[in-house]
CSV table of C-alpha atoms in Angstrom, one decimal:
chain,number,residue,atom,x,y,z
L,10,TRP,CA,-108.0,34.6,46.5
L,11,HIS,CA,-111.1,32.8,48.2
L,12,GLY,CA,-114.7,33.3,48.2
L,13,ARG,CA,-115.5,32.1,51.7
L,14,ASP,CA,-117.4,34.0,54.4
L,15,ILE,CA,-114.6,33.4,56.8
L,16,LEU,CA,-111.1,31.8,56.2
L,17,PHE,CA,-109.0,32.1,59.4
L,18,ARG,CA,-105.5,31.1,59.9
L,19,LEU,CA,-103.2,30.6,62.8
L,20,VAL,CA,-99.1,30.2,62.4
L,21,LYS,CA,-98.8,27.3,64.5
L,22,GLN,CA,-94.9,27.5,64.0
L,23,GLY,CA,-92.4,29.0,62.2
L,24,SER,CA,-92.7,32.4,60.2
L,25,MET,CA,-93.8,33.9,56.8
L,26,THR,CA,-94.6,37.2,55.0
L,27,LEU,CA,-98.4,37.6,54.0
L,28,CYS,CA,-99.2,40.2,51.3
L,29,VAL,CA,-102.7,41.1,50.6
L,30,GLU,CA,-103.6,43.3,47.6
L,31,GLY,CA,-103.8,46.7,48.8
L,32,GLU,CA,-102.5,46.4,52.1
L,33,MET,CA,-98.8,46.6,53.6
L,34,ASP,CA,-97.1,43.2,54.0
L,35,TYR,CA,-97.3,41.5,57.3
L,36,GLU,CA,-94.5,39.5,59.0
L,37,LEU,CA,-96.2,36.7,61.1
L,38,THR,CA,-94.7,34.5,63.6
L,39,THR,CA,-95.7,31.6,65.8
L,40,GLY,CA,-99.1,32.5,67.7
L,41,VAL,CA,-100.3,34.9,65.4
L,42,ALA,CA,-103.7,34.7,63.7
L,43,PHE,CA,-105.1,36.3,60.6
L,44,VAL,CA,-108.1,36.5,58.5
L,45,ILE,CA,-107.8,37.3,54.7
L,46,PRO,CA,-111.0,39.1,53.2
L,47,PRO,CA,-113.0,37.0,50.5
L,48,GLY,CA,-112.3,38.3,46.9
L,49,ARG,CA,-108.6,39.9,48.0
L,50,PRO,CA,-105.6,38.5,46.2
L,51,ALA,CA,-103.4,37.4,48.8
L,52,LYS,CA,-100.0,35.3,48.6
L,53,PHE,CA,-97.6,33.9,51.2
L,54,HIS,CA,-93.7,34.4,50.7
L,55,VAL,CA,-90.4,34.2,52.9
L,56,CYS,CA,-91.8,31.3,54.5
L,57,SER,CA,-89.9,29.4,57.1
L,58,ASP,CA,-88.8,25.6,56.7
L,59,ASP,CA,-90.6,24.8,59.7
L,60,LEU,CA,-94.1,26.7,58.8
L,61,GLU,CA,-97.1,25.2,60.0
L,62,LEU,CA,-100.5,26.8,59.5
L,63,ILE,CA,-103.7,25.7,61.1
L,64,GLU,CA,-106.8,27.0,58.5
L,65,VAL,CA,-110.7,27.3,59.4
L,66,ALA,CA,-112.8,28.1,56.7
L,67,LEU,CA,-116.8,28.7,56.7
L,68,PRO,CA,-118.3,27.2,54.7
L,69,SER,CA,-115.9,24.4,54.9
L,70,ALA,CA,-116.0,23.5,51.2
L,71,PHE,CA,-114.4,25.7,48.9
L,72,THR,CA,-111.9,26.3,45.9
L,73,THR,CA,-109.0,28.6,46.2
L,74,THR,CA,-108.2,30.3,42.8
L,75,ILE,CA,-104.5,30.7,42.1
L,76,ALA,CA,-103.6,33.3,39.5
L,77,GLY,CA,-101.2,32.2,36.8
């Protein structure tokens, strides 16, 4: 989860599955953009070997918390 105002990502290449707590899983492919709401646990899985993401965060300095 993150505590930023906005955390925007774009799948530049490849594919992945996005799991956000309380929502259905999303299959994401090249060209798909997504936002993960602040404070919502999320994870990426079933990532292709060629996966590349572009990320924009506002404000830019932040810490991502990883659950043990």
